[in-house]
C-alpha positions in Angstrom: -11.1 -38.4 -4.9 -10.9 -35.0 -6.7 -8.1 -33.7 -4.5 -6.1 -36.9 -4.9 -6.5 -36.8 -8.7 -5.6 -33.1 -8.7 -2.5 -33.5 -6.6 -1.2 -36.4 -8.7 -1.9 -34.5 -12.0 -0.2 -31.4 -10.6 3.0 -33.3 -9.6 3.2 -34.9 -13.1 2.7 -31.5 -14.8 5.3 -29.9 -12.5 7.8 -32.6 -13.5 7.1 -32.1 -17.2 7.4 -28.4 -16.8 10.7 -28.6 -14.9 12.6 -30.9 -17.3 13.0 -27.9 -19.6 16.0 -26.7 -17.5 18.0 -29.7 -18.9 18.1 -28.1 -22.3 17.8 -31.4 -24.2 15.7 -31.6 -27.4 13.3 -34.0 -25.7 12.8 -31.6 -22.8 11.1 -29.1 -25.1 8.5 -31.8 -26.2 7.9 -32.8 -22.5 7.5 -29.1 -21.6 4.9 -28.7 -24.3 2.9 -31.6 -22.8 2.9 -30.2 -19.2 -0.7 -28.9 -19.5 -1.9 -32.4 -20.4 -2.3 -33.9 -16.9 -4.2 -30.8 -15.8 -6.5 -31.0 -18.7 -7.1 -34.7 -18.1 -7.9 -34.1 -14.4 -10.3 -31.2 -15.1 -12.1 -32.9 -18.0 -12.3 -36.4 -16.5 -13.2 -35.5 -12.9 -14.1 -31.9 -12.3 -12.7 -28.4 -12.9 -11.8 -28.3 -9.2 -9.4 -31.2 -9.8 -7.7 -28.8 -12.4 -7.4 -26.1 -9.7 -5.9 -28.6 -7.2 -3.5 -29.7 -10.0 -2.5 -26.0 -10.7 -1.9 -25.2 -7.0 0.0 -28.5 -6.4 2.2 -28.0 -9.5 2.9 -24.4 -8.7 3.9 -25.3 -5.2 6.1 -28.2 -6.3 7.9 -26.0 -8.9 8.4 -23.2 -6.3 9.9 -25.6 -3.8 12.0 -27.6 -6.3 13.2 -24.7 -8.4 12.3 -21.1 -7.5 9.2 -19.2 -6.3 9.3 -17.3 -9.7 9.2 -20.7 -11.4 6.1 -21.6 -9.4 4.4 -18.3 -10.5 5.4 -19.0 -14.1 3.9 -22.5 -13.9 0.6 -21.2 -12.6 0.3 -18.3 -15.2 1.6 -20.2 -18.3 0.5 -23.8 -17.7 -1.9 -24.4 -14.9 -4.5 -21.6 -15.0 -4.9 -21.6 -18.8 -5.5 -25.4 -18.8 -8.0 -25.2 -16.0 -9.9 -22.3 -17.5 -10.2 -23.8 -21.0 -11.2 -27.2 -19.5 -13.9 -25.4 -17.4 -15.3 -23.6 -20.5 -15.2 -26.9 -22.6 -17.6 -28.5 -20.1 -20.0 -25.6 -19.8 -23.5 -26.5 -20.8 -27.1 -25.1 -20.6 -30.5 -26.6 -21.0 -33.9 -25.0 -21.9 -35.8 -28.0 -20.5 -37.1 -29.0 -23.9 -34.1 -30.5 -25.7 -30.6 -31.8 -25.2 -27.9 -29.9 -23.4 -26.3 -27.1 -25.4 -22.6 -27.3 -24.9 -20.1 -24.4 -25.1 -19.5 -23.7 -28.9 -16.1 -24.7 -30.2 -15.7 -21.4 -32.1 -16.1 -19.4 -28.9 -13.8 -21.8 -27.1 -11.1 -21.2 -29.7 -11.6 -17.4 -29.1 -11.0 -18.0 -25.4 -8.0 -20.1 -26.2 -6.5 -17.1 -28.1 -7.3 -14.7 -25.3 -5.8 -17.1 -22.8 -2.7 -17.5 -24.9 -2.2 -13.7 -25.0 -2.5 -13.4 -21.3 -0.1 -16.3 -20.8 2.4 -14.5 -23.1 2.1 -11.3 -21.0 2.4 -13.3 -17.8 5.6 -15.0 -19.0 7.0 -11.6 -19.9 6.1 -10.1 -16.5 7.7 -13.1 -14.7 11.0 -12.2 -16.5 10.8 -8.5 -15.5 8.2 -5.8 -14.9 10.3 -3.3 -16.8 9.3 -3.2 -20.4 12.7 -1.8 -21.7 14.6 -4.6 -19.9 12.2 -7.2 -21.4 12.7 -5.8 -24.9 16.5 -5.7 -24.5 16.5 -9.3 -23.2 14.4 -10.5 -26.2 16.7 -8.5 -28.6 19.8 -10.2 -27.1 18.1 -13.6 -27.5 17.4 -13.0 -31.1 20.9 -11.6 -31.7 22.4 -14.8 -30.3 20.1 -17.0 -32.4 21.0 -15.0 -35.6 24.7 -15.2 -34.8 24.5 -18.9 -34.4 22.5 -19.4 -37.6 25.0 -17.3 -39.6 27.9 -19.1 -38.0 26.5 -22.5 -38.9 25.5 -21.2 -42.4 21.8 -21.9 -41.9 21.2 -18.4 -43.2 23.3 -15.8 -45.0 22.9 -12.0 -44.4 24.4 -9.1 -46.3 27.8 -8.1 -45.1 26.7 -4.5 -44.3 23.6 -5.6 -42.2 24.4 -5.2 -38.5 22.9 -8.2 -36.7 22.2 -6.2 -33.5 20.0 -3.7 -35.4 18.2 -6.5 -37.1 17.6 -8.1 -33.7 16.3 -4.9 -32.3 13.9 -4.5 -35.2 12.6 -8.1 -34.8 12.1 -8.0 -31.0 8.7 -6.3 -31.0 7.3 -9.1 -33.2 8.4 -11.9 -30.9 5.1 -11.9 -28.9 3.2 -12.6 -32.1 5.0 -15.9 -32.5 4.8 -16.7 -28.7 1.0 -16.1 -28.7 0.5 -18.3 -31.8 2.6 -21.1 -30.2 0.6 -21.0 -27.0 -2.6 -21.4 -29.0 -1.1 -24.5 -30.8 0.1 -26.0 -27.5 -3.2 -25.4 -25.7 -5.3 -26.7 -28.6 -3.3 -29.9 -29.1 -3.2 -30.7 -25.4 -7.0 -30.1 -25.1 -7.6 -32.5 -28.0 -5.2 -35.2 -26.7 -6.7 -35.0 -23.2 -10.3 -35.1 -24.4 -9.5 -38.1 -26.5 -7.9 -39.9 -23.5 -10.8 -39.0 -21.2 -13.3 -40.1 -23.9 -11.6 -43.5 -24.2 -11.9 -43.9 -20.4 -15.6 -43.1 -20.6 -15.3 -40.1 -18.2 -15.9 -37.2 -20.6 -19.3 -35.7 -19.8 -19.6 -33.9 -23.1 -20.4 -35.9 -26.3 -17.6 -35.7 -28.8 -18.3 -32.7 -31.0 -18.0 -32.5 -34.8 -14.7 -30.6 -34.8 -14.6 -29.8 -38.6 -17.6 -27.5 -38.2 -15.6 -25.2 -36.0 -15.6 -21.6 -37.1 -14.7 -18.4 -35.2 -17.4 -15.9 -34.5 -17.3 -12.5 -36.3 -16.3 -10.9 -33.1 -12.8 -12.4 -33.6 -12.4 -10.2 -36.7 -13.1 -7.0 -34.8 -10.7 -8.2 -32.0 -8.0 -8.9 -34.5 -8.4 -5.5 -36.0 -8.2 -3.8 -32.6 -5.2 -5.9 -31.5 -3.4 -5.0 -34.7 -3.9 -1.3 -34.1 -2.7 -1.5 -30.4 0.3 -3.7 -31.3 2.4 -0.7 -32.2 2.4 0.6 -28.6 5.8 0.4 -27.0 4.8 -1.1 -23.6 3.2 -4.2 -22.1 -0.1 -3.3 -23.6 1.6 -3.5 -27.0 3.0 -6.9 -26.0 -0.5 -8.1 -25.1 -1.9 -6.8 -28.4 0.8 -8.3 -30.5 0.4 -11.6 -28.7 -3.3 -11.5 -29.1 -2.9 -10.8 -32.8 -0.7 -13.9 -33.2 -3.0 -16.0 -31.1 -6.0 -15.0 -33.2 -4.2 -15.7 -36.4 -3.3 -19.2 -35.1 -7.0 -19.7 -34.1 -8.0 -18.7 -37.7 -5.4 -21.2 -39.0 -7.1 -24.0 -37.1 -10.5 -22.8 -38.4 -9.1 -22.9 -41.9 -7.9 -26.4 -41.3 -11.3 -27.4 -40.0 -12.9 -26.0 -43.2 -10.7 -28.3 -45.3 -11.8 -31.3 -43.2 -15.4 -30.2 -43.6 -15.2 -29.4 -47.3 -13.7 -32.9 -48.1 -16.4 -34.9 -46.3 -17.3 -37.9 -48.5 -14.9 -36.9 -51.3 -12.5 -39.5 -52.8 -9.6 -37.0 -52.7 -10.1 -36.4 -48.9 -7.2 -38.6 -47.6 -4.5 -37.6 -50.1 -5.4 -33.9 -49.7 -5.3 -34.0 -45.9 -2.0 -35.9 -45.9 -0.5 -33.3 -48.2 -1.8 -30.5 -46.1 -0.4 -31.9 -42.8 3.0 -32.7 -44.4 3.1 -29.2 -45.9 2.4 -27.8 -42.4 5.6 -29.4 -41.2 7.8 -28.8 -44.2 6.5 -25.4 -45.3 4.9 -24.0 -42.1 5.9 -20.4 -42.9 3.9 -20.6 -46.2 0.9 -22.7 -45.3 0.1 -21.3 -41.9 -0.7 -17.8 -43.2 -2.7 -19.3 -46.1 -4.8 -21.4 -43.7 -5.3 -18.3 -41.5 -6.6 -16.4 -44.6 -9.0 -19.3 -45.3 -10.3 -19.2 -41.8 -10.7 -15.4 -41.9 -12.7 -15.7 -45.2 -14.9 -18.4 -43.7 -15.7 -16.2 -40.7 -16.3 -13.1 -42.8 -18.3 -14.7 -45.7 -19.7 -17.8 -44.1 -18.2 -20.1 -46.8 -19.2 -23.4 -45.3 -22.8 -22.3 -44.8 -23.1 -21.7 -48.6 -21.2 -24.7 -49.9 -21.6 -27.6 -47.4 -24.4 -29.8 -46.0 -25.1 -29.6 -42.2 -22.8 -31.6 -40.0 -23.8 -35.0 -38.9 -26.1 -35.3 -35.9 -24.4 -35.7 -32.5 -25.4 -38.4 -30.0 
């Protein structure tokens, strides 16, 4: 049964991954959902089903598109989804109480690390030459800026050369890619876990997600990644991507704090609606603010001082 489920999930994931070549607006959304079938297979059946799905999807993409595309599918989609699902179902028992499941805070830390590795993997699939990679990213940014200026979405000073601006922005691109990978992995994990829970196949009891906070190790890792991000090689790309991924993880932690802080409050619903609308409308402003809240929570233990303990889990 597990191989059959894995093969089916892998083919669906490969199809979602491959539609991105059409370039339509819908294709980007479908591409973002490509880890979902692998997550469902790994969470609902077994992590081996996730491995079958990864291998099947990579083979299907390699045959239908290119061998490089199959490698990209495995590094960017399949293996990250399998590994995070595997960690999510880890548990231990001391023989005297209920199972202790893998903490969500540590899982978010692993999601950030996996996102950084996926970012580097996607770069290496493009080229193993760092200078060629940096030049390709700079050309892509230059094209986007030219199009935005042409369509009057932005205005730049007349004496500002767009090529130099693109060259200056190119080292920061992995920061955004790492953050976007964290968002994609986290949302697909949540959606797949919900779907598997509805079907009654999720082995792990549904956790109290608002209590999620990153361990203090994440602060040291963020500091180290920020120092190494200035290196002009693929190690710098990895560090920059890890910095962005950790900031995105802290953003989710800050969002969890708002959910936790508002438990039982009359203003909970309007506050949460306002926050989520602002995340869409003013993402560039609210995302760093939520990340700072998450950082402060990890550093000072805000919720331990101000909040009652989370409700008991079944």
